[in-house]
Amino acid sequence: MSKDNSKKKGIYIHIPFCKYICSYCDFNKFYIQHQPVDEYIDILIIELDTIIDTNNIETVYIGGGTPSALSDDQLIRLLIAVNKKVTVNKLKEFSFEANPEDLTIDRVNILKRYGVNRVSMGVQTLNNKILEVIGRGHKKDDVKKAITNLKNVNINNINVDLMFALPGQTVEDLCDSMETIVSYGINHISCYSLILEQRTKLYNQVKSKHIILPTNEVEEQMYDLTINYLNKQGFIQYEISNFSKQGSESIHNSNYWLNYEYYGIGAGAHGYIDGIRYSNHGPVKFYIDSIVKKGNARRVENKVTEKEKIEEHFFLGLRLLKGVDLDIVDNKYNINSRELYKKSIDKNISAGYLKLENNILSLTRKGLFYGNDVFADFLIID
Ligand code: SF4
């Protein structure tokens, strides 16, 4: 079997620190105060240096947590290390996640100086009241200032993360946020529905009935509205939650969905290299100790079997609106996917969640909302 996806690779770098903890968040993150952030950056740079072959690296993505929670010195140290490792002006994309209130003019100048060419901002909503309820540290005005600062240094590849089905959020709130964000002239919007995760403050607030979330029906209505509105504004939906102006799709994230390989660097980061999926130790101390003692931070490593590769091809590829080309899958894995997945395909076509046209299997408009149920049906090869 051919060694697929061996060419294009990305590097994901995780900064697990935040200046505040949002009530809904279950990412691998820690409140930044009293954390060994300087030491973490030193260790991160050591782990970055374990990447030997950087010839095929086409994207770098610094995410979190909150990378913009780093001090200027820490950030510069990290960006210099990335610049030493890869020729950043040859990258197709160099992304940096930030919270709006951190994107001062000085800060965006640093990003520009070290080659960052795409910034992804966690905004969630522009309703100040809801921002307070979910524990965010910015206000509506910070978002406009941040975008203006980015554009002033010519970083025009800007994503804004929005959320729907937030506590107290109405359809009108969502419309207001989208309209205002679109009026700021950005080229990418990711719009996610709130997932209520256990072990979050919000989960307890909802369980104890201190907070009531919008119903499923309202959530579906909001998703529908998001798609309709953004389409009308010239944003193309290319993934379940992602919308971009023509040619501005996130290359790094698209490569995940296309199942290309990538290095995961940092505490709790996941990677997929040489056919092995791995995840690093999540707690900062474990991560640091592991790199110091063993030279790597891997907590789990799994060689992906041929069967898993096929499953991944489907459940990642189906997230993309362009769908999965069954002929390509069949040739690549030497299978007959229509036979192998006959039950799943028939069932989801009958339910109106999937369509099969010219051998391309893709989610229907209705199926977009129920994507997770559909993907589960593609994890069943015996
Ligand atoms: S949502 Fe982002 S800023 Fe908020 S706690 Fe989670 S990682 Fe930190």
Tab-separated table of C-alpha atoms and ligand atoms in Angstrom:
chain	number	residue	atom	x	y	z
A	1	MET	CA	0.000	0.000	0.000
A	2	SER	CA	1.352	3.440	-0.831
A	3	LYS	CA	2.628	5.661	1.946
A	4	ASP	CA	0.033	8.385	1.620
A	5	ASN	CA	0.202	12.014	2.625
A	6	SER	CA	3.972	11.833	2.976
A	7	LYS	CA	4.552	15.115	1.217
A	8	LYS	CA	2.707	18.014	2.747
A	9	LYS	CA	3.143	18.416	6.472
A	10	GLY	CA	2.190	20.977	9.074
A	11	ILE	CA	3.453	21.894	12.507
A	12	TYR	CA	0.994	22.608	15.305
A	13	ILE	CA	2.441	24.324	18.395
A	14	HIS	CA	0.334	24.377	21.551
A	15	ILE	CA	0.460	27.182	24.123
A	16	PRO	CA	-1.667	25.909	27.011
A	17	PHE	CA	-1.925	29.152	29.000
A	18	CYS	CA	-4.851	31.560	29.315
A	19	LYS	CA	-5.312	34.816	31.198
A	20	TYR	CA	-8.816	33.718	32.141
A	21	ILE	CA	-10.778	30.513	31.922
A	22	CYS	CA	-13.969	30.632	29.850
A	23	SER	CA	-16.879	28.822	31.416
A	24	TYR	CA	-17.483	26.435	28.484
A	25	CYS	CA	-13.902	25.457	27.708
A	26	ASP	CA	-12.495	21.950	28.092
A	27	PHE	CA	-9.291	22.395	26.071
A	28	ASN	CA	-5.913	21.560	27.530
A	29	LYS	CA	-5.243	24.932	29.163
A	30	PHE	CA	-4.151	26.389	32.475
A	31	TYR	CA	-4.550	29.737	34.159
A	32	ILE	CA	-1.284	31.497	33.297
A	33	GLN	CA	-0.457	32.949	36.699
A	34	HIS	CA	2.242	30.976	38.551
A	35	GLN	CA	2.843	28.716	35.542
A	36	PRO	CA	6.470	28.129	34.418
A	37	VAL	CA	5.880	29.871	31.101
A	38	ASP	CA	9.522	30.760	30.377
A	39	GLU	CA	10.645	27.226	31.056
A	40	TYR	CA	7.773	25.932	28.911
A	41	ILE	CA	8.956	28.017	25.956
A	42	ASP	CA	12.526	26.687	26.404
A	43	ILE	CA	11.244	23.127	26.377
A	44	LEU	CA	8.905	23.745	23.472
A	45	ILE	CA	11.885	24.969	21.456
A	46	ILE	CA	13.757	21.768	22.328
A	47	GLU	CA	10.814	19.699	21.116
A	48	LEU	CA	10.565	21.790	17.946
A	49	ASP	CA	14.212	20.987	17.298
A	50	THR	CA	13.445	17.260	17.275
A	51	ILE	CA	11.835	17.784	13.872
A	52	ILE	CA	14.608	16.804	11.510
A	53	ASP	CA	13.130	17.069	8.057
A	54	THR	CA	11.409	20.395	7.454
A	55	ASN	CA	11.487	20.272	3.652
A	56	ASN	CA	7.823	19.424	3.272
A	57	ILE	CA	6.465	21.712	5.970
A	58	GLU	CA	3.912	23.975	4.355
A	59	THR	CA	2.001	25.346	7.347
A	60	VAL	CA	2.700	26.321	10.941
A	61	TYR	CA	-0.139	26.936	13.380
A	62	ILE	CA	0.416	28.314	16.882
A	63	GLY	CA	-2.732	27.585	18.879
A	64	GLY	CA	-3.939	27.166	22.405
A	65	GLY	CA	-4.942	27.930	25.065
A	66	THR	CA	-4.091	31.492	24.217
A	67	PRO	CA	-0.793	32.084	22.404
A	68	SER	CA	-1.369	35.822	22.691
A	69	ALA	CA	-1.248	35.463	26.491
A	70	LEU	CA	2.559	35.165	26.197
A	71	SER	CA	4.650	38.231	27.043
A	72	ASP	CA	6.400	40.029	24.161
A	73	ASP	CA	9.720	38.429	25.137
A	74	GLN	CA	8.280	34.931	25.310
A	75	LEU	CA	6.478	35.383	22.027
A	76	ILE	CA	9.573	36.709	20.274
A	77	ARG	CA	11.638	33.789	21.565
A	78	LEU	CA	9.104	31.334	20.197
A	79	LEU	CA	8.791	33.091	16.836
A	80	ILE	CA	12.578	33.263	16.429
A	81	ALA	CA	12.728	29.498	17.072
A	82	VAL	CA	10.082	28.873	14.399
A	83	ASN	CA	12.014	31.105	11.998
A	84	LYS	CA	15.195	29.122	12.661
A	85	LYS	CA	13.394	25.855	11.997
A	86	VAL	CA	11.533	26.745	8.803
A	87	THR	CA	11.851	29.395	6.130
A	88	VAL	CA	8.690	31.217	7.050
A	89	ASN	CA	8.355	33.178	3.838
A	90	LYS	CA	8.156	29.881	1.991
A	91	LEU	CA	5.284	28.623	4.167
A	92	LYS	CA	1.861	28.601	2.599
A	93	GLU	CA	0.377	29.667	5.906
A	94	PHE	CA	1.716	30.769	9.283
A	95	SER	CA	-1.214	31.108	11.670
A	96	PHE	CA	-1.435	32.491	15.157
A	97	GLU	CA	-4.400	32.266	17.520
A	98	ALA	CA	-5.144	35.331	19.587
A	99	ASN	CA	-7.706	36.907	21.795
A	100	PRO	CA	-8.797	40.331	20.530
A	101	GLU	CA	-7.738	42.323	23.586
A	102	ASP	CA	-4.120	41.157	23.142
A	103	LEU	CA	-3.762	42.392	19.562
A	104	THR	CA	-2.277	45.817	20.286
A	105	ILE	CA	-0.353	47.572	17.553
A	106	ASP	CA	2.959	46.550	19.186
A	107	ARG	CA	1.839	42.955	19.322
A	108	VAL	CA	0.721	42.773	15.694
A	109	ASN	CA	4.015	44.370	14.653
A	110	ILE	CA	5.854	41.496	16.326
A	111	LEU	CA	3.686	38.948	14.518
A	112	LYS	CA	4.296	40.671	11.205
A	113	ARG	CA	8.041	40.961	11.779
A	114	TYR	CA	8.400	37.214	12.280
A	115	GLY	CA	6.305	36.177	9.315
A	116	VAL	CA	2.860	35.382	10.743
A	117	ASN	CA	0.459	35.803	7.832
A	118	ARG	CA	-2.840	34.629	9.307
A	119	VAL	CA	-4.471	35.430	12.625
A	120	SER	CA	-7.376	33.520	14.090
A	121	MET	CA	-9.280	35.384	16.761
A	122	GLY	CA	-11.540	33.938	19.436
A	123	VAL	CA	-14.480	36.333	19.426
A	124	GLN	CA	-17.509	34.033	19.987
A	125	THR	CA	-20.080	36.864	20.086
A	126	LEU	CA	-20.184	40.644	20.061
A	127	ASN	CA	-22.856	40.786	22.756
A	128	ASN	CA	-21.014	42.206	25.784
A	129	LYS	CA	-23.469	40.689	28.242
A	130	ILE	CA	-23.028	37.175	26.876
A	131	LEU	CA	-19.252	37.652	26.730
A	132	GLU	CA	-19.359	38.367	30.444
A	133	VAL	CA	-21.570	35.357	31.202
A	134	ILE	CA	-19.211	32.964	29.421
A	135	GLY	CA	-16.175	34.543	31.060
A	136	ARG	CA	-14.412	36.085	28.081
A	137	GLY	CA	-11.930	38.910	28.676
A	138	HIS	CA	-12.784	41.145	25.736
A	139	LYS	CA	-15.600	43.462	24.762
A	140	LYS	CA	-17.121	44.175	21.372
A	141	ASP	CA	-14.917	47.275	20.826
A	142	ASP	CA	-11.710	45.264	21.275
A	143	VAL	CA	-12.562	43.214	18.197
A	144	LYS	CA	-12.737	46.172	15.843
A	145	LYS	CA	-9.512	47.615	17.236
A	146	ALA	CA	-7.737	44.276	16.785
A	147	ILE	CA	-8.852	43.935	13.170
A	148	THR	CA	-7.829	47.517	12.415
A	149	ASN	CA	-4.390	46.889	13.933
A	150	LEU	CA	-3.920	43.699	11.920
A	151	LYS	CA	-4.885	45.420	8.692
A	152	ASN	CA	-2.550	48.317	9.484
A	153	VAL	CA	0.406	45.928	9.379
A	154	ASN	CA	-0.982	44.195	6.325
A	155	ILE	CA	-2.095	40.970	7.971
A	156	ASN	CA	-5.307	40.630	6.011
A	157	ASN	CA	-5.823	36.903	6.337
A	158	ILE	CA	-8.052	37.026	9.398
A	159	ASN	CA	-10.361	34.434	10.891
A	160	VAL	CA	-12.958	35.155	13.530
A	161	ASP	CA	-14.365	32.321	15.653
A	162	LEU	CA	-18.036	32.789	16.470
A	163	MET	CA	-20.324	30.569	18.539
A	164	PHE	CA	-24.030	29.953	18.566
A	165	ALA	CA	-26.428	28.422	21.098
A	166	LEU	CA	-24.637	30.412	23.815
A	167	PRO	CA	-26.401	31.141	27.125
A	168	GLY	CA	-29.066	33.790	26.632
A	169	GLN	CA	-28.210	34.186	22.949
A	170	THR	CA	-31.086	34.901	20.582
A	171	VAL	CA	-31.266	34.556	16.829
A	172	GLU	CA	-31.110	38.371	16.661
A	173	ASP	CA	-27.899	38.411	18.738
A	174	LEU	CA	-26.283	35.967	16.371
A	175	CYS	CA	-27.378	38.022	13.346
A	176	ASP	CA	-25.997	41.200	14.924
A	177	SER	CA	-22.635	39.573	15.609
A	178	MET	CA	-22.352	38.150	12.102
A	179	GLU	CA	-23.401	41.372	10.398
A	180	THR	CA	-20.916	43.430	12.368
A	181	ILE	CA	-18.066	40.978	11.870
A	182	VAL	CA	-18.736	40.794	8.135
A	183	SER	CA	-18.771	44.616	7.985
A	184	TYR	CA	-15.175	44.612	9.337
A	185	GLY	CA	-14.048	43.057	6.046
A	186	ILE	CA	-12.438	39.793	7.122
A	187	ASN	CA	-12.055	36.758	4.874
A	188	HIS	CA	-12.769	33.764	7.123
A	189	ILE	CA	-15.342	32.893	9.785
A	190	SER	CA	-15.541	29.716	11.849
A	191	CYS	CA	-18.910	29.295	13.486
A	192	TYR	CA	-19.332	26.552	16.094
A	193	SER	CA	-22.291	25.547	18.180
A	194	LEU	CA	-21.658	25.450	21.887
A	195	ILE	CA	-20.922	21.930	23.083
A	196	LEU	CA	-21.717	21.509	26.734
A	197	GLU	CA	-18.729	19.614	28.123
A	198	GLN	CA	-18.577	17.937	31.494
A	199	ARG	CA	-15.997	19.296	33.915
A	200	THR	CA	-16.695	22.881	32.876
A	201	LYS	CA	-18.192	25.662	34.946
A	202	LEU	CA	-20.965	26.052	32.400
A	203	TYR	CA	-21.915	22.395	32.724
A	204	ASN	CA	-22.521	22.849	36.440
A	205	GLN	CA	-24.397	26.112	35.860
A	206	VAL	CA	-26.692	24.405	33.370
A	207	LYS	CA	-27.173	21.317	35.562
A	208	SER	CA	-28.065	23.491	38.538
A	209	LYS	CA	-30.423	25.495	36.281
A	210	HIS	CA	-28.578	28.769	36.892
A	211	ILE	CA	-28.155	29.038	33.160
A	212	ILE	CA	-30.513	27.890	30.439
A	213	LEU	CA	-29.218	27.155	26.982
A	214	PRO	CA	-31.160	27.628	23.743
A	215	THR	CA	-33.133	24.534	22.727
A	216	ASN	CA	-32.020	22.117	20.000
A	217	GLU	CA	-34.578	23.617	17.644
A	218	VAL	CA	-33.182	27.111	18.177
A	219	GLU	CA	-29.667	25.759	17.731
A	220	GLU	CA	-30.607	24.210	14.396
A	221	GLN	CA	-32.326	27.420	13.351
A	222	MET	CA	-29.167	29.380	14.234
A	223	TYR	CA	-26.974	27.065	12.196
A	224	ASP	CA	-29.316	27.369	9.246
A	225	LEU	CA	-29.326	31.103	9.517
A	226	THR	CA	-25.522	31.199	9.733
A	227	ILE	CA	-25.185	29.240	6.499
A	228	ASN	CA	-27.775	31.340	4.671
A	229	TYR	CA	-26.421	34.662	5.865
A	230	LEU	CA	-22.748	33.948	5.241
A	231	ASN	CA	-23.472	32.465	1.813
A	232	LYS	CA	-25.315	35.641	0.902
A	233	GLN	CA	-22.326	37.669	2.006
A	234	GLY	CA	-20.043	35.778	-0.365
A	235	PHE	CA	-18.561	33.337	2.156
A	236	ILE	CA	-18.263	29.797	0.849
A	237	GLN	CA	-18.944	27.037	3.354
A	238	TYR	CA	-16.154	24.538	2.792
A	239	GLU	CA	-16.424	22.602	6.056
A	240	ILE	CA	-19.200	22.012	8.567
A	241	SER	CA	-18.180	25.024	10.677
A	242	ASN	CA	-15.921	26.962	8.338
A	243	PHE	CA	-16.713	29.702	5.813
A	244	SER	CA	-14.281	31.670	3.710
A	245	LYS	CA	-14.061	34.109	0.877
A	246	GLN	CA	-12.917	32.416	-2.350
A	247	GLY	CA	-9.358	31.121	-1.968
A	248	SER	CA	-9.078	31.949	1.751
A	249	GLU	CA	-9.751	28.496	3.189
A	250	SER	CA	-7.485	27.595	6.101
A	251	ILE	CA	-4.729	25.485	4.548
A	252	HIS	CA	-3.503	24.068	7.850
A	253	ASN	CA	-6.943	22.952	8.995
A	254	SER	CA	-7.912	21.679	5.545
A	255	ASN	CA	-4.843	19.457	5.665
A	256	TYR	CA	-6.188	17.847	8.862
A	257	TRP	CA	-9.431	17.041	7.085
A	258	LEU	CA	-7.517	15.724	4.090
A	259	ASN	CA	-5.704	13.480	6.553
A	260	TYR	CA	-2.204	14.813	5.855
A	261	GLU	CA	0.463	14.368	8.462
A	262	TYR	CA	1.533	17.000	10.982
A	263	TYR	CA	3.784	17.428	13.966
A	264	GLY	CA	2.149	18.283	17.280
A	265	ILE	CA	4.437	20.240	19.590
A	266	GLY	CA	3.646	21.228	23.182
A	267	ALA	CA	1.668	19.996	26.173
A	268	GLY	CA	-1.324	17.913	25.150
A	269	ALA	CA	-0.611	18.394	21.443
A	270	HIS	CA	-1.584	15.643	18.995
A	271	GLY	CA	0.475	14.687	15.979
A	272	TYR	CA	0.398	12.278	13.043
A	273	ILE	CA	3.776	11.416	11.618
A	274	ASP	CA	5.063	8.421	9.632
A	275	GLY	CA	1.730	6.672	10.018
A	276	ILE	CA	1.728	7.082	13.811
A	277	ARG	CA	-0.821	9.144	15.700
A	278	TYR	CA	0.421	10.400	19.050
A	279	SER	CA	-0.513	12.723	21.849
A	280	ASN	CA	1.792	14.486	24.276
A	281	HIS	CA	1.435	14.668	28.029
A	282	GLY	CA	-1.143	17.347	28.882
A	283	PRO	CA	-0.100	18.714	32.287
A	284	VAL	CA	2.707	21.251	31.859
A	285	LYS	CA	4.940	19.665	34.495
A	286	PHE	CA	4.600	16.175	32.982
A	287	TYR	CA	5.322	17.591	29.558
A	288	ILE	CA	8.450	19.423	30.700
A	289	ASP	CA	9.740	16.445	32.726
A	290	SER	CA	9.205	14.082	29.839
A	291	ILE	CA	11.164	16.208	27.377
A	292	VAL	CA	13.960	16.692	29.906
A	293	LYS	CA	14.219	12.979	30.745
A	294	LYS	CA	13.332	11.262	27.473
A	295	GLY	CA	13.724	13.906	24.786
A	296	ASN	CA	10.097	13.501	23.776
A	297	ALA	CA	6.732	14.094	25.437
A	298	ARG	CA	4.686	11.325	23.891
A	299	ARG	CA	2.074	9.851	26.201
A	300	VAL	CA	0.326	7.666	23.619
A	301	GLU	CA	1.437	6.420	20.214
A	302	ASN	CA	-0.646	4.335	17.836
A	303	LYS	CA	0.342	2.998	14.476
A	304	VAL	CA	-2.674	3.703	12.285
A	305	THR	CA	-3.885	0.479	10.694
A	306	GLU	CA	-5.081	0.292	7.103
A	307	LYS	CA	-8.654	-0.128	8.384
A	308	GLU	CA	-8.329	3.010	10.530
A	309	LYS	CA	-6.908	4.952	7.604
A	310	ILE	CA	-10.006	4.157	5.578
A	311	GLU	CA	-12.297	5.150	8.449
A	312	GLU	CA	-10.376	8.386	8.973
A	313	HIS	CA	-10.548	9.149	5.280
A	314	PHE	CA	-14.330	9.059	5.523
A	315	PHE	CA	-15.005	10.757	8.790
A	316	LEU	CA	-12.505	13.532	8.180
A	317	GLY	CA	-13.241	13.914	4.469
A	318	LEU	CA	-16.992	14.051	4.955
A	319	ARG	CA	-16.550	17.173	7.084
A	320	LEU	CA	-15.586	18.951	3.883
A	321	LEU	CA	-18.494	20.087	1.734
A	322	LYS	CA	-16.743	18.799	-1.369
A	323	GLY	CA	-17.118	15.316	0.134
A	324	VAL	CA	-15.223	12.089	-0.485
A	325	ASP	CA	-14.426	10.803	-3.955
A	326	LEU	CA	-15.129	7.071	-3.729
A	327	ASP	CA	-12.996	6.258	-6.768
A	328	ILE	CA	-9.987	7.866	-5.112
A	329	VAL	CA	-10.616	5.958	-1.873
A	330	ASP	CA	-11.012	2.691	-3.767
A	331	ASN	CA	-7.785	3.154	-5.694
A	332	LYS	CA	-5.839	4.329	-2.699
A	333	TYR	CA	-6.835	1.492	-0.375
A	334	ASN	CA	-7.651	-1.155	-2.952
A	335	ILE	CA	-11.206	-1.586	-1.666
A	336	ASN	CA	-14.769	-1.337	-2.924
A	337	SER	CA	-16.124	1.336	-0.609
A	338	ARG	CA	-19.661	1.177	-1.986
A	339	GLU	CA	-19.780	-2.464	-0.896
A	340	LEU	CA	-17.839	-1.993	2.324
A	341	TYR	CA	-20.033	0.860	3.488
A	342	LYS	CA	-23.226	-0.138	1.718
A	343	LYS	CA	-25.320	-0.162	4.888
A	344	SER	CA	-24.011	3.186	6.161
A	345	ILE	CA	-24.300	4.865	2.784
A	346	ASP	CA	-27.828	3.576	2.095
A	347	LYS	CA	-29.028	4.415	5.587
A	348	ASN	CA	-27.758	8.007	5.477
A	349	ILE	CA	-28.937	8.621	1.925
A	350	SER	CA	-32.434	7.426	2.945
A	351	ALA	CA	-32.350	9.709	5.994
A	352	GLY	CA	-31.465	12.610	3.703
A	353	TYR	CA	-28.083	13.176	5.364
A	354	LEU	CA	-25.812	12.059	2.524
A	355	LYS	CA	-25.890	12.321	-1.236
A	356	LEU	CA	-23.927	10.360	-3.828
A	357	GLU	CA	-23.375	12.169	-7.111
A	358	ASN	CA	-20.764	11.192	-9.713
A	359	ASN	CA	-19.128	8.932	-7.141
A	360	ILE	CA	-18.706	11.812	-4.705
A	361	LEU	CA	-20.225	11.125	-1.314
A	362	SER	CA	-21.050	14.277	0.623
A	363	LEU	CA	-23.271	15.654	3.351
A	364	THR	CA	-26.559	17.231	2.318
A	365	ARG	CA	-27.671	20.522	3.779
A	366	LYS	CA	-29.730	18.599	6.331
A	367	GLY	CA	-26.837	16.234	7.020
A	368	LEU	CA	-24.513	19.114	7.949
A	369	PHE	CA	-26.310	19.538	11.260
A	370	TYR	CA	-26.215	15.806	12.012
A	371	GLY	CA	-22.657	15.247	10.804
A	372	ASN	CA	-21.450	13.512	13.968
A	373	ASP	CA	-24.164	10.853	13.679
A	374	VAL	CA	-23.231	10.251	10.058
A	375	PHE	CA	-19.491	9.963	10.813
A	376	ALA	CA	-20.161	7.390	13.525
A	377	ASP	CA	-21.580	5.104	10.823
A	378	PHE	CA	-18.203	5.087	9.087
A	379	LEU	CA	-16.360	3.628	12.075
A	380	ILE	CA	-17.824	0.213	11.747
A	381	ILE	CA	-15.715	-1.903	9.423
A	382	ASP	CA	-15.114	-5.291	11.056
B	1	SF4	S1	-11.793	29.285	25.218
B	1	SF4	FE1	-9.716	29.869	24.701
B	1	SF4	S2	-9.305	31.645	26.057
B	1	SF4	FE2	-11.079	30.603	26.905
B	1	SF4	S3	-10.233	29.197	28.426
B	1	SF4	FE3	-10.457	28.055	26.523
B	1	SF4	S4	-8.489	28.181	25.523
B	1	SF4	FE4	-8.550	29.789	27.113
